[in-house]
PDB file of C-alpha atoms in Angstrom:
ATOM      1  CA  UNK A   1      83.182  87.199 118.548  1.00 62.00           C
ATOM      2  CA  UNK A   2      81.972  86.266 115.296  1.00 67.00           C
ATOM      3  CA  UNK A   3      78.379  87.342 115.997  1.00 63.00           C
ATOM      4  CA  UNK A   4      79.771  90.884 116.990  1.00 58.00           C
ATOM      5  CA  UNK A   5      82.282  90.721 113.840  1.00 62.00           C
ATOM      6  CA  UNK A   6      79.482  90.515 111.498  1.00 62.00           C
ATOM      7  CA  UNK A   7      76.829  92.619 113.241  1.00 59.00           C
ATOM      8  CA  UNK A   8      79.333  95.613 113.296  1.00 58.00           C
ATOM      9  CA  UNK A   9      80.595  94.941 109.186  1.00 58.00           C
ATOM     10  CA  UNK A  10      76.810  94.760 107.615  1.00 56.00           C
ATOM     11  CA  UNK A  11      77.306  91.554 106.731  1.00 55.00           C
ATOM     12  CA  UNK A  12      75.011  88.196 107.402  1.00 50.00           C
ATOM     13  CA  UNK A  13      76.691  85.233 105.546  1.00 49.00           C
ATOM     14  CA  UNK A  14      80.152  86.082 104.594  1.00 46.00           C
ATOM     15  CA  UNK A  15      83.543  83.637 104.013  1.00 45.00           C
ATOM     16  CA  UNK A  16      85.727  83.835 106.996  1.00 46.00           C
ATOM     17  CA  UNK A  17      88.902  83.010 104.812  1.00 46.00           C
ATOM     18  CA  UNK A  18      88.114  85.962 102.834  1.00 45.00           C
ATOM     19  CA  UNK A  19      87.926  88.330 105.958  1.00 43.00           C
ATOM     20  CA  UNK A  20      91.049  86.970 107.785  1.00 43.00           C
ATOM     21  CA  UNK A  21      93.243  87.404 104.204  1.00 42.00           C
ATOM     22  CA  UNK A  22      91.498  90.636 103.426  1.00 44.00           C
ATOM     23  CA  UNK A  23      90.264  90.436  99.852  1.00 42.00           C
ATOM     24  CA  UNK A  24      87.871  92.909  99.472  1.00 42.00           C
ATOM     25  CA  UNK A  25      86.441  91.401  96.489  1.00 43.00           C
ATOM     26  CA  UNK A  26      84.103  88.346  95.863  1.00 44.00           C
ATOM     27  CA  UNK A  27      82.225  87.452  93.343  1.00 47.00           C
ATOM     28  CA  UNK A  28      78.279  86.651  93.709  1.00 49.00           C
ATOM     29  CA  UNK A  29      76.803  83.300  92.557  1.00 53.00           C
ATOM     30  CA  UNK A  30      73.680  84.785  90.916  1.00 51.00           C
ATOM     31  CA  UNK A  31      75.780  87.589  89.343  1.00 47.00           C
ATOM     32  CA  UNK A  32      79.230  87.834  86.984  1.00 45.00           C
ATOM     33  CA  UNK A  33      79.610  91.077  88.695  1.00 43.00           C
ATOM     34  CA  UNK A  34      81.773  91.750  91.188  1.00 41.00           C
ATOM     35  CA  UNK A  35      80.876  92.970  93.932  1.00 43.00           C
ATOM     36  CA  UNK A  36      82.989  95.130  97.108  1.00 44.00           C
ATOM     37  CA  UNK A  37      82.589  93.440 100.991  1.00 46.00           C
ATOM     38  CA  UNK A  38      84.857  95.201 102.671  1.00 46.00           C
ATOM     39  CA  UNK A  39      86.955  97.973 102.227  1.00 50.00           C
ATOM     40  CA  UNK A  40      89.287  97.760 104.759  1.00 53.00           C
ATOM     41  CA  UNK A  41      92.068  95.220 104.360  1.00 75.00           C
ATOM     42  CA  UNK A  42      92.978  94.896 108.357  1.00 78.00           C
ATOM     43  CA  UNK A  43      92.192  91.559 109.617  1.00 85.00           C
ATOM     44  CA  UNK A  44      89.765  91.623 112.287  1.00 84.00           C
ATOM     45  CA  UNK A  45      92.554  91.409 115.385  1.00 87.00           C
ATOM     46  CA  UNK A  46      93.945  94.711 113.947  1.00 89.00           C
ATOM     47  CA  UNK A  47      90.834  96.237 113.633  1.00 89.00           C
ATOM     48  CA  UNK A  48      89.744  95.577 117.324  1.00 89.00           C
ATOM     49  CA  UNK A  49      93.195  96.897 118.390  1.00 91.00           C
ATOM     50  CA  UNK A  50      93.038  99.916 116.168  1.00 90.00           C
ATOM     51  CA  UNK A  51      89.502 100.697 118.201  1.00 90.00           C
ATOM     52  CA  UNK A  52      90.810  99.847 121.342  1.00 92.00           C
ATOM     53  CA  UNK A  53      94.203 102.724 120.603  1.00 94.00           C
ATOM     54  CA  UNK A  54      92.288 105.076 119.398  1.00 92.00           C
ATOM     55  CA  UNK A  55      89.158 105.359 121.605  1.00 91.00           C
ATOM     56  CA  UNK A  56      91.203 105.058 124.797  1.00 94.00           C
ATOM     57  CA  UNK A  57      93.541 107.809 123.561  1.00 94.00           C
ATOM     58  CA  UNK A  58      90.708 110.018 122.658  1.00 92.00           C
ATOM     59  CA  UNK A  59      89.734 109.201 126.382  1.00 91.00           C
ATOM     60  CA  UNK A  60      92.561 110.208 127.457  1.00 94.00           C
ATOM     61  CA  UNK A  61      92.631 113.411 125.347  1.00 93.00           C
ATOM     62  CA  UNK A  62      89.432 114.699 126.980  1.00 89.00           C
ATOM     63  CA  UNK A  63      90.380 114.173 130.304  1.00 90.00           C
ATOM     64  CA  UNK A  64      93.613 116.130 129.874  1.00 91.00           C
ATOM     65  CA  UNK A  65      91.862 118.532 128.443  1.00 88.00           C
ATOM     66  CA  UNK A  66      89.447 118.892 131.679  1.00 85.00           C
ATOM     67  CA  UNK A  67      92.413 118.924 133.620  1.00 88.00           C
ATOM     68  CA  UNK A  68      94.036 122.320 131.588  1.00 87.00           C
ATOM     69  CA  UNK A  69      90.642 123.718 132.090  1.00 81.00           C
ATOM     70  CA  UNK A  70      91.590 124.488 135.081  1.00 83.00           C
ATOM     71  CA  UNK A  71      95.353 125.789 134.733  1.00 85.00           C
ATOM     72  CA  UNK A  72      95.365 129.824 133.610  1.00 82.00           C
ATOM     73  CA  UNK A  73      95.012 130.731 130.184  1.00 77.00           C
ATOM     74  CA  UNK A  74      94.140 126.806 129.826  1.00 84.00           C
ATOM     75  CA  UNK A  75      90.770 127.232 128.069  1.00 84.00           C
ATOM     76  CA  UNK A  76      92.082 126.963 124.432  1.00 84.00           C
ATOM     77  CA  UNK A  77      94.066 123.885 125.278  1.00 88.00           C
ATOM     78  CA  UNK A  78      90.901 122.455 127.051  1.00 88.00           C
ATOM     79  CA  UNK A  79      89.230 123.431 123.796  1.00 87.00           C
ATOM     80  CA  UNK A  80      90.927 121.797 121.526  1.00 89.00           C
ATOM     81  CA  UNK A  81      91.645 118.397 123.506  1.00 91.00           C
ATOM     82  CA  UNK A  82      88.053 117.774 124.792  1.00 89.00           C
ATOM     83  CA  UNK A  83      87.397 118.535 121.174  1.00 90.00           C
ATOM     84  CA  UNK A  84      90.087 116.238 119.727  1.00 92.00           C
ATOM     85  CA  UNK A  85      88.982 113.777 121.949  1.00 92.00           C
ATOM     86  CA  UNK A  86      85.910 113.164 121.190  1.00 90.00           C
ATOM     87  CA  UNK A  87      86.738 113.107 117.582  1.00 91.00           C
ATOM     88  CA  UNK A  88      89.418 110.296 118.160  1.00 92.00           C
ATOM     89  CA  UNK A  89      86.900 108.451 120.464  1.00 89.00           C
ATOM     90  CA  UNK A  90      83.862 109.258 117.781  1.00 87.00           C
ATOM     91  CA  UNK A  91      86.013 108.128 114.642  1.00 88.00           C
ATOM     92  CA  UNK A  92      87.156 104.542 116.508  1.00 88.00           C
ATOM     93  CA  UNK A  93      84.726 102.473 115.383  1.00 85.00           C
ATOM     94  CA  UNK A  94      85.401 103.463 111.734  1.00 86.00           C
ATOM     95  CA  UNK A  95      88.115 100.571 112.787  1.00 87.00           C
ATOM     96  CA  UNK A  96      85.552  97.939 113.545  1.00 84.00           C
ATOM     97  CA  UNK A  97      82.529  99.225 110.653  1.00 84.00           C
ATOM     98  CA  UNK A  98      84.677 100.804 108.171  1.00 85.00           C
ATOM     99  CA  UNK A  99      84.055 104.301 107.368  1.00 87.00           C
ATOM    100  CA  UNK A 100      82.237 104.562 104.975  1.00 88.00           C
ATOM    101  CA  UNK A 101      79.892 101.820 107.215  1.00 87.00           C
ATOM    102  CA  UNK A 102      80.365 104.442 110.025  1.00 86.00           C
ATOM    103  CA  UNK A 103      79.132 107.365 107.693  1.00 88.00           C
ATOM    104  CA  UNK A 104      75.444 105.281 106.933  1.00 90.00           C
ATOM    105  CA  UNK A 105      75.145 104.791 110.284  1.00 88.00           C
ATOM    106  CA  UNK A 106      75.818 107.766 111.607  1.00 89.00           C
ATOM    107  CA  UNK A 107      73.632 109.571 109.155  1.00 91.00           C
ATOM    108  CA  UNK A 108      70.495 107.130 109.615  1.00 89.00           C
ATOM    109  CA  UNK A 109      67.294 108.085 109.929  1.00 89.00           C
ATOM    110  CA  UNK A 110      67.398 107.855 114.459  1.00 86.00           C
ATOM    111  CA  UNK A 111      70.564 109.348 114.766  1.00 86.00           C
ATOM    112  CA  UNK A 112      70.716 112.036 111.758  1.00 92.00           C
ATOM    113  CA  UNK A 113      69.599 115.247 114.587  1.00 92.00           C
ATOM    114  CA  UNK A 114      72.787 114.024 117.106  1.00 89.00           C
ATOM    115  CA  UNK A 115      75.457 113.729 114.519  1.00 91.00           C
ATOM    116  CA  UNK A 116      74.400 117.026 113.035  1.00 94.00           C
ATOM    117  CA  UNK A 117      73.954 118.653 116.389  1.00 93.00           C
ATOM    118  CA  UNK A 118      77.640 116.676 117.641  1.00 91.00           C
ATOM    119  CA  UNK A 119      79.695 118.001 114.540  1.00 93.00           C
ATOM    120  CA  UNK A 120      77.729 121.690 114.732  1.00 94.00           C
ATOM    121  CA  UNK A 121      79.112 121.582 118.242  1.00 91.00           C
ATOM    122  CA  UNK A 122      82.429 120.275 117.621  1.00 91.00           C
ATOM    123  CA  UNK A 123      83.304 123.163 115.388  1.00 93.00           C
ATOM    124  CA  UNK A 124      81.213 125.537 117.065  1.00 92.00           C
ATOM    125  CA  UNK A 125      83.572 124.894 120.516  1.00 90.00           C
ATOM    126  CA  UNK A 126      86.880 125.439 118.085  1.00 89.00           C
ATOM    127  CA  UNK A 127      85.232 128.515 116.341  1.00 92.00           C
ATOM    128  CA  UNK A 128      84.027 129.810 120.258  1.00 89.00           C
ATOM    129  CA  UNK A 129      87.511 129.355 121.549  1.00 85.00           C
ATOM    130  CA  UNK A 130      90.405 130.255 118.568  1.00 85.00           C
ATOM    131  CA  UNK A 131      87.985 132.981 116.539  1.00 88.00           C
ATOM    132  CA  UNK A 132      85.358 134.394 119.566  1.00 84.00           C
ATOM    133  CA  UNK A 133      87.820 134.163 122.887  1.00 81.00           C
ATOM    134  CA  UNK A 134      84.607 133.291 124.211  1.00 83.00           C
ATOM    135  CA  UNK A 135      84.984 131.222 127.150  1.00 83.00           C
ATOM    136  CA  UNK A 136      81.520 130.986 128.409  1.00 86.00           C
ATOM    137  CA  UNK A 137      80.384 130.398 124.540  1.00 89.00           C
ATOM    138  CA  UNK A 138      83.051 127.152 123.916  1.00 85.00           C
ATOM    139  CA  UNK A 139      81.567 126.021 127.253  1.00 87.00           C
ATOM    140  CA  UNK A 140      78.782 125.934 126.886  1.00 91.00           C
ATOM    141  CA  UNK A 141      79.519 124.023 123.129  1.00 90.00           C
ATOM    142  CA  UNK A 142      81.554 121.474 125.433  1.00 88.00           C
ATOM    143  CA  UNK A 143      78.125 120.686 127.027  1.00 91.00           C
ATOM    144  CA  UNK A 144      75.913 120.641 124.127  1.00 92.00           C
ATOM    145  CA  UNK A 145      78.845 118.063 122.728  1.00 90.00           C
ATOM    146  CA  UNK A 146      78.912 116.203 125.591  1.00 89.00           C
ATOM    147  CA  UNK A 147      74.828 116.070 125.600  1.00 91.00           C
ATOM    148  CA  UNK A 148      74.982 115.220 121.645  1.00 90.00           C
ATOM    149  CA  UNK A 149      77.598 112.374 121.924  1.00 88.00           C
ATOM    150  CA  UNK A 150      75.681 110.617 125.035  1.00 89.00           C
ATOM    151  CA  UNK A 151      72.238 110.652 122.663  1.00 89.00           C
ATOM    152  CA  UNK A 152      74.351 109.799 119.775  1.00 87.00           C
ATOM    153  CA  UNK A 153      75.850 106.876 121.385  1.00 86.00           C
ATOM    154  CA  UNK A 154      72.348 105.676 123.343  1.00 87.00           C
ATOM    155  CA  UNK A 155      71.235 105.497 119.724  1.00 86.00           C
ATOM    156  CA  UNK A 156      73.143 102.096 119.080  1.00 84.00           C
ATOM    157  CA  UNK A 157      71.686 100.231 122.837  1.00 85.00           C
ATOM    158  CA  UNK A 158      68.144  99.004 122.468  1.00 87.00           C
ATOM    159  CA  UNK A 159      65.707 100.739 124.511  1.00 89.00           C
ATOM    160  CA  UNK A 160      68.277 103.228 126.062  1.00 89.00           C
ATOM    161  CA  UNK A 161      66.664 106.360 125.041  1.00 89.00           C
ATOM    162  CA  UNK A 162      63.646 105.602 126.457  1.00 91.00           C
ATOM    163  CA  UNK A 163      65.380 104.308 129.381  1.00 92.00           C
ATOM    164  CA  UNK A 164      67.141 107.685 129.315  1.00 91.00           C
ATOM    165  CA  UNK A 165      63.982 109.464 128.886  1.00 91.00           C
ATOM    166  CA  UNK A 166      62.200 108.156 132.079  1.00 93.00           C
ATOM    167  CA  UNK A 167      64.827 108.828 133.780  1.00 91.00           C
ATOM    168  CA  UNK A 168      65.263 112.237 132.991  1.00 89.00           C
ATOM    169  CA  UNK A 169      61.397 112.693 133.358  1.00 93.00           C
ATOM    170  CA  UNK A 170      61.784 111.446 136.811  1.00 92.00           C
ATOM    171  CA  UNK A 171      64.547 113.382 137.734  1.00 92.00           C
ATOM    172  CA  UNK A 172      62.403 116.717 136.826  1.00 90.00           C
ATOM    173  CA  UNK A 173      59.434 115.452 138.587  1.00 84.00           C
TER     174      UNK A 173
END
């Protein structure tokens, strides 16, 4: 638990008393400055709880909102919870990394064309279903998210998009 504690906060070497009270200040040997670990006070316990709420509820969201795909005039509602849900289930791990840890990672050089092409398609399936009415359009942005969030989240699994890759190829062949 520890390894995964400090592989998902950025940190190598840190003081476990410091973590489990919170501080979010320490002061370096080699330097009088001051310097921020961590800005988010929840011990680690919280943290993992906080992930496990909010990912399973955005779970939860996006399967309700297949379900109201299917009721009548149920597309906006499927819309805006497959949307929501992914959201919820994207914005999680800010509990474990942080967000501000999230935003570097999400932005790094292998995963910069999926989180751009995720959030285009996020707002792109809320601008296709409340501005456009167009059903076939917010589908099809459902897909792309769907398509973006699997790549985005391969991104963080050694290997997997090759894996993916091969698989795909061999699927077409």
């Amino acid at each position: 638990m520890d390894k995964l504690r400090k592989a998902l906060s950025g940190r190598d070497n840190s003081d476990d008393q410091d973590e489990e009270r919170g501080n979010i200040i320490t002061q370096t040997e080699d330097t009088p400055l001051l310097r921020v670990i961590d800005t988010n006070s929840l011990s680690w316990s919280t943290r993992v709880k906080g992930f496990a709420i909010c990912f399973i509820t955005g779970f939860i969201f996006s399967i309700v909102g297949s379900a109201l795909l299917f009721l009548p005039n149920g597309f906006t509602l499927f819309a805006v919870f497959y949307t929501f849900g992914n959201i919820l289930a994207l914005s999680s791990t800010c509990f474990l990394m942080g967000p501000v840890n999230q935003c570097k990672k999400m932005f790094a050089k292998t995963r910069v064309i999926a989180t751009i092409v995720m959030i285009a398609a996020l707002i792109m399936t809320l601008i296709a279903a409340f501005v456009l009415h167009k059903k076939a359009l917010a589908l099809l942005m459902v897909l792309i998210q769907f398509l973006a969030m699997t790549w985005y989240s391969l991104s963080y699994i050694p290997y997997a998009r090759d894996a993916a890759k091969k698989c795909f190829a061999s699927c077409v062949e």
